[in-house]
PDB file of C-alpha atoms in Angstrom:
ATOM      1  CA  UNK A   1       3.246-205.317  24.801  1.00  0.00           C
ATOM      2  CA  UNK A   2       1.007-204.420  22.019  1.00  0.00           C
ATOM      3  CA  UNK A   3      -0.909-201.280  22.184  1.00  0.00           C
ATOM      4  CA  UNK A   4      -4.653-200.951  20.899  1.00  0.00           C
ATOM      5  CA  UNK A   5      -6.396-199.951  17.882  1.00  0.00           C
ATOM      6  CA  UNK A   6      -8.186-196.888  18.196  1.00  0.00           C
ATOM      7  CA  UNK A   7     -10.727-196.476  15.616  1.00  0.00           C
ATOM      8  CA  UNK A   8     -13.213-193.676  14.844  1.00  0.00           C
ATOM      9  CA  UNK A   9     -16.902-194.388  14.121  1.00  0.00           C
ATOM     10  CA  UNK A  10     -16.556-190.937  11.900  1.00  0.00           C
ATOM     11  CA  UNK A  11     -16.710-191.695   7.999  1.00  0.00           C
ATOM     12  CA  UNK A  12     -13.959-188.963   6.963  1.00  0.00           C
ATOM     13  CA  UNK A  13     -15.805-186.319   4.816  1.00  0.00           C
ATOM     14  CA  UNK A  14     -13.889-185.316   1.391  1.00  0.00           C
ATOM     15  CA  UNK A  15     -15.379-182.678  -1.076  1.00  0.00           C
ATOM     16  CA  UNK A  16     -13.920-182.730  -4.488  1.00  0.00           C
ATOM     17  CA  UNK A  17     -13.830-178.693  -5.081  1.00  0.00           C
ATOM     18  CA  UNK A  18     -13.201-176.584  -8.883  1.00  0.00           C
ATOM     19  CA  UNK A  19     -12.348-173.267  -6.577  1.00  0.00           C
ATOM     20  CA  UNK A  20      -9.838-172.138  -3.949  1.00  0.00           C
ATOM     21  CA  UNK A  21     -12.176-170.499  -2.303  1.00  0.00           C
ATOM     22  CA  UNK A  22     -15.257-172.563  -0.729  1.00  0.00           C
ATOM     23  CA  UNK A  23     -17.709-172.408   2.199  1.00  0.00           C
ATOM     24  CA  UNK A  24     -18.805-174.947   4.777  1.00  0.00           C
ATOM     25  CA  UNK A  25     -22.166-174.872   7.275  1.00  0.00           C
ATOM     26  CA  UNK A  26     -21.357-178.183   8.413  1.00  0.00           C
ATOM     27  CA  UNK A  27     -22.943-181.817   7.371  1.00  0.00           C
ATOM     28  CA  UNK A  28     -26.804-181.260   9.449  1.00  0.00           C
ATOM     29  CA  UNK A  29     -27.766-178.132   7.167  1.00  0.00           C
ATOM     30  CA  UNK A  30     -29.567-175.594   9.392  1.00  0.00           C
ATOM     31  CA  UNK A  31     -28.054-177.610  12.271  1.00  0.00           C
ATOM     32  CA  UNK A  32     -24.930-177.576  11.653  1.00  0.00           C
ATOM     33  CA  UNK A  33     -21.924-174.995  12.262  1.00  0.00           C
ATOM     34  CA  UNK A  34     -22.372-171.017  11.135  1.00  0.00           C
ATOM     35  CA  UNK A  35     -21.289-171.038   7.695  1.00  0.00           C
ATOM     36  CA  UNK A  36     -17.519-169.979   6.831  1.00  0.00           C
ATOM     37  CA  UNK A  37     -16.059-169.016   4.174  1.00  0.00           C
ATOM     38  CA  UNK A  38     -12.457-171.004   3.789  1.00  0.00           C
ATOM     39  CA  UNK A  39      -9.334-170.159   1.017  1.00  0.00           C
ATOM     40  CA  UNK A  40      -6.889-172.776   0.468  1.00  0.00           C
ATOM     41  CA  UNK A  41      -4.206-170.275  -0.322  1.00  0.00           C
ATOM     42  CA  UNK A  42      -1.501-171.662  -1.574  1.00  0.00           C
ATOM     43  CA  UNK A  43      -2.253-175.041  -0.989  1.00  0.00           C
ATOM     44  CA  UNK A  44      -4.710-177.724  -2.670  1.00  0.00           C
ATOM     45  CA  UNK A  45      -6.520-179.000  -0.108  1.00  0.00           C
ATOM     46  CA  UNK A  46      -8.033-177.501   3.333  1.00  0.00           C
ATOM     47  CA  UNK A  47      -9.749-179.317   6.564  1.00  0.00           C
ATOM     48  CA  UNK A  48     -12.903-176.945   7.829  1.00  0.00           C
ATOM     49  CA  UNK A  49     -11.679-175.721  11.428  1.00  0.00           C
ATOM     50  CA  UNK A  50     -15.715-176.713  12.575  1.00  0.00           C
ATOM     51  CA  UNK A  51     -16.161-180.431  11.374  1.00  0.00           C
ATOM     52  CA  UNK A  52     -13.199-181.298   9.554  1.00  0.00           C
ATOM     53  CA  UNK A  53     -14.769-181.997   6.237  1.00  0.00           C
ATOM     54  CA  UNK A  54     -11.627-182.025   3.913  1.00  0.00           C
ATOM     55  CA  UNK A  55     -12.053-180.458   0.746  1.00  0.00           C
ATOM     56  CA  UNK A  56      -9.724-181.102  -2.385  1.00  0.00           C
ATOM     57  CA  UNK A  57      -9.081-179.009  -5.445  1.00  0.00           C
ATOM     58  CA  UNK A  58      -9.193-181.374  -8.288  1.00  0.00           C
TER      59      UNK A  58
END
């Protein structure tokens, strides 16, 4: 029995970043999330915990 594709209408969301540190208020501008500010740490990549824009260090 084959299961079925599940596919989400949501284009994915990927910010090419220069800094480890960045900040996020969400794709609708005023209307989006309260702005945070986000550090990647040790890593090179991060996913905002509000709308899961992705943002890479390149």
């Amino acid at each position: 029995m084959n299961s079925p594709e599940i596919k989400n209408n949501q284009e994915e969301s990927i910010e090419l970043v220069s800094s480890k540190k960045v900040s996020c208020s969400g794709p609708d501008g005023p209307l989006g999330h309260p702005k945070v500010y986000l550090d990647m740490g040790d890593n090179n990549s991060l996913v905002c915990p509000y709308c899961s824009k992705i943002f890479k260090l390149i």
